[in-house]
XYZ file of C-alpha atoms in Angstrom:
267
model
C 0.119 -0.122 0.135
C 1.585 3.203 -1.251
C 0.100 6.205 0.215
C -0.018 9.418 -2.315
C -1.664 12.289 -0.340
C -4.592 12.660 2.647
C -7.641 14.927 2.372
C -6.869 16.564 5.611
C -6.558 20.569 5.037
C -3.991 22.711 7.016
C -4.589 26.188 8.271
C -0.971 27.201 7.890
C 2.159 26.425 5.671
C 4.208 23.857 6.779
C 7.524 25.551 7.027
C 9.509 22.920 8.993
C 7.969 20.195 6.838
C 9.252 21.865 3.840
C 12.437 22.681 5.379
C 13.089 18.955 6.608
C 12.367 17.496 3.430
C 14.914 20.003 1.466
C 17.551 19.486 4.084
C 17.052 15.569 3.550
C 17.264 15.723 -0.312
C 20.137 18.415 0.038
C 22.082 16.079 2.279
C 21.704 13.189 -0.106
C 22.648 15.406 -3.352
C 25.550 17.596 -1.948
C 27.135 15.270 0.871
C 26.064 11.863 -0.021
C 26.822 12.051 -3.624
C 23.271 11.553 -4.608
C 23.903 7.951 -5.230
C 27.009 8.307 -7.150
C 29.569 6.811 -4.639
C 31.122 3.559 -5.052
C 30.055 0.590 -2.802
C 33.649 1.377 -0.803
C 33.002 5.113 -0.205
C 29.413 4.353 0.710
C 30.450 2.177 3.376
C 33.344 4.284 4.410
C 30.578 7.442 4.822
C 28.329 5.523 6.640
C 30.812 4.280 9.347
C 32.129 7.580 9.252
C 28.958 9.519 9.910
C 26.158 7.501 10.884
C 24.916 5.924 14.015
C 26.242 2.827 15.146
C 24.705 0.696 18.029
C 27.960 -0.552 19.507
C 29.527 2.932 19.329
C 26.267 4.599 21.271
C 26.665 1.697 23.896
C 30.521 1.394 24.415
C 30.856 5.381 23.555
C 34.312 4.605 21.378
C 34.197 4.378 17.493
C 34.046 0.669 16.041
C 37.279 -0.873 15.217
C 38.581 -3.149 12.443
C 38.372 -6.139 14.679
C 34.576 -5.646 15.646
C 33.549 -4.723 12.075
C 35.654 -8.096 10.773
C 33.858 -10.083 13.520
C 30.362 -8.328 12.896
C 30.079 -7.999 16.714
C 30.693 -5.309 19.627
C 33.465 -5.592 22.077
C 33.378 -3.457 25.044
C 37.196 -3.702 25.472
C 38.829 -4.076 21.666
C 42.291 -6.095 21.908
C 45.271 -4.704 21.545
C 46.046 -3.874 17.986
C 42.585 -3.078 17.133
C 42.355 0.353 15.481
C 38.938 2.496 15.116
C 38.421 3.473 11.614
C 37.321 7.233 12.513
C 39.018 7.890 16.131
C 37.877 11.380 16.178
C 34.134 10.502 15.350
C 31.478 11.774 17.839
C 29.149 8.977 18.120
C 26.430 10.836 19.854
C 26.114 13.509 17.548
C 26.081 10.512 14.793
C 22.716 9.786 16.217
C 21.314 13.330 14.963
C 23.149 13.303 11.574
C 21.996 9.685 10.728
C 18.523 11.061 10.681
C 19.248 13.072 7.423
C 20.966 10.261 5.634
C 19.624 7.823 3.143
C 20.574 4.668 1.464
C 19.750 5.710 -1.990
C 16.961 7.260 -3.940
C 14.012 5.022 -3.109
C 14.833 5.264 0.445
C 15.118 8.957 0.297
C 11.863 9.569 -2.070
C 9.646 7.040 0.414
C 10.589 8.797 3.454
C 10.175 12.289 2.004
C 6.508 11.303 0.667
C 5.794 9.888 3.984
C 6.762 13.132 5.692
C 5.093 15.367 3.601
C 1.815 13.312 3.689
C 1.608 13.078 7.584
C 4.061 15.868 8.737
C 2.240 18.693 7.684
C -0.977 18.269 9.586
C 1.092 17.703 12.698
C 3.317 20.783 12.421
C -0.071 22.684 11.810
C -1.448 21.626 15.382
C 1.589 21.703 17.257
C 3.337 24.728 15.690
C 6.370 24.955 13.836
C 8.936 25.153 16.706
C 7.255 22.279 18.757
C 6.907 20.345 15.895
C 10.522 20.341 14.978
C 11.690 19.395 18.844
C 8.715 16.466 18.603
C 10.507 15.309 14.853
C 13.772 15.193 16.381
C 12.892 13.546 19.737
C 11.049 11.036 17.711
C 14.255 10.114 15.791
C 16.149 9.708 18.991
C 13.953 7.657 20.626
C 13.390 5.530 17.651
C 17.287 5.196 17.500
C 17.248 4.305 21.051
C 14.671 1.367 20.421
C 17.105 -0.523 17.732
C 20.411 0.271 19.833
C 18.303 -1.554 22.777
C 17.185 -4.347 20.378
C 20.620 -4.979 18.693
C 23.558 -3.425 21.150
C 26.139 -5.579 19.690
C 25.292 -4.582 16.161
C 28.110 -2.701 14.102
C 25.928 -2.024 11.174
C 25.313 1.617 10.476
C 21.970 3.311 11.064
C 20.600 5.770 8.424
C 17.397 7.374 7.697
C 14.712 9.893 8.573
C 11.731 6.877 8.925
C 12.283 6.222 12.767
C 11.411 10.229 13.192
C 8.751 10.055 10.568
C 7.085 7.214 12.211
C 6.813 9.438 15.526
C 4.725 11.805 13.155
C 2.557 8.965 11.833
C 2.126 7.727 15.518
C 0.733 11.223 16.361
C -1.345 11.267 13.490
C -3.161 8.198 14.146
C -4.135 9.798 17.559
C -5.052 13.027 15.928
C -6.811 12.095 12.826
C -7.843 8.598 12.686
C -10.306 9.247 10.281
C -8.816 11.309 7.744
C -8.883 9.904 4.013
C -5.663 8.929 2.733
C -5.523 8.225 -0.923
C -3.539 4.726 -1.510
C -2.467 2.810 -4.364
C -3.088 -1.041 -3.660
C -1.649 -3.039 -6.250
C -3.212 -0.863 -9.507
C -6.217 0.325 -7.782
C -6.615 4.175 -6.092
C -8.756 3.832 -3.098
C -9.014 6.298 0.033
C -8.549 4.242 3.441
C -9.060 6.127 6.925
C -5.964 6.921 8.277
C -6.115 5.186 11.250
C -6.451 1.750 9.078
C -3.870 2.584 6.779
C -1.182 3.538 10.100
C -2.305 0.501 12.009
C -1.586 -2.007 8.945
C 1.573 -0.088 8.596
C 2.428 -0.912 12.227
C 1.559 -4.369 12.131
C 3.756 -4.976 8.871
C 6.823 -3.841 10.571
C 6.467 -6.977 12.759
C 6.591 -9.083 9.474
C 9.677 -7.818 8.392
C 11.867 -10.125 7.116
C 15.368 -10.798 9.601
C 17.681 -10.218 6.986
C 15.978 -7.459 5.555
C 18.396 -4.734 6.927
C 15.389 -2.861 8.086
C 15.461 -1.220 11.538
C 11.882 -2.088 11.920
C 12.223 -2.015 15.789
C 13.108 2.026 15.452
C 10.176 2.489 13.368
C 7.932 0.778 16.114
C 9.653 2.961 18.809
C 9.007 6.071 17.056
C 5.681 5.138 16.100
C 4.963 4.142 19.858
C 6.440 7.332 21.107
C 4.660 9.544 18.596
C 1.266 8.014 19.975
C 2.375 8.716 23.389
C 3.054 12.272 23.177
C -0.057 12.728 21.059
C -2.248 11.278 23.828
C -0.360 13.289 26.336
C -0.453 16.579 24.803
C -4.113 16.324 23.887
C -4.857 16.446 27.620
C -3.067 19.575 28.322
C -4.405 23.204 28.729
C -1.908 24.163 26.143
C -3.577 22.114 23.414
C -7.028 23.108 24.454
C -5.783 26.685 23.928
C -3.943 26.168 20.957
C -6.863 24.540 19.057
C -9.472 27.240 20.499
C -7.077 29.939 18.600
C -6.377 27.919 15.606
C -8.709 24.882 14.592
C -7.652 23.250 11.374
C -7.538 19.914 9.790
C -9.921 16.992 10.001
C -12.017 16.865 13.032
C -13.949 13.792 12.551
C -13.899 11.528 15.509
C -16.537 8.921 14.777
C -17.305 6.648 11.884
C -20.365 8.656 10.852
C -17.691 11.607 9.881
C -16.032 9.123 7.542
C -17.229 10.195 3.831
C -16.811 6.627 2.126
C -14.594 5.343 -0.665
C -14.901 7.546 -4.093
C -14.197 10.736 -2.921
C -12.881 13.437 -4.657
C 23.851 -1.090 0.745
C 24.086 -2.739 4.036
C 22.727 -0.435 6.568
C 19.609 -0.466 8.669
C 17.078 1.604 6.949
C 14.858 3.460 9.149
């Protein structure tokens, strides 16, 4: 199921969502080479800049011995050499949120960010949305690290942060129609159903697919939690009174029905 757009109007221009898309595309084109790097150069780039579970757990850059044995060592043996000894392994957790493994990875993530991000930004406001987005990405990374602490495989991609946005969308706009390509058919599906199916499918990801599905789930659950919490605050109530926008239906009666107008953990 490929989402194409939602039918959920916003009350303001999603400035941060647009900027995030531009930054992600710019990083891929201008820093990652736009897919023109050789396999060896891509691997070198990933190890130098991306988050790696082993590094985040031990606090030190991975060594040649760890990569050769495909496992993390708390105390690498004598003679082990770090590939990038000056790497800030914690800053890499943020940087990796803006790195992608190829055009399909990038464009898929940016499509999801545009469809679901503009309405969440509209509800939260641009500054709060940016903080929420970044924290979602960090929580997603933490979830994957907790699941695979001994991994020396780089984590790249924005989908952990975008999963947080999707989790909030599920809570706030479950009945917003999402135009979806299903095989060769175009159908409108309630966002709640679409997002629930997407979440369930994460648990059927193949173990050898190199998809960081735990990061997806972690980001999604975090987004849901934040959305539920924020909706109970006085700040939220006052904000909605001042600037109501978007899909407001909360029951099935408001649903208009169909027919209306390289080896890395990808996350």
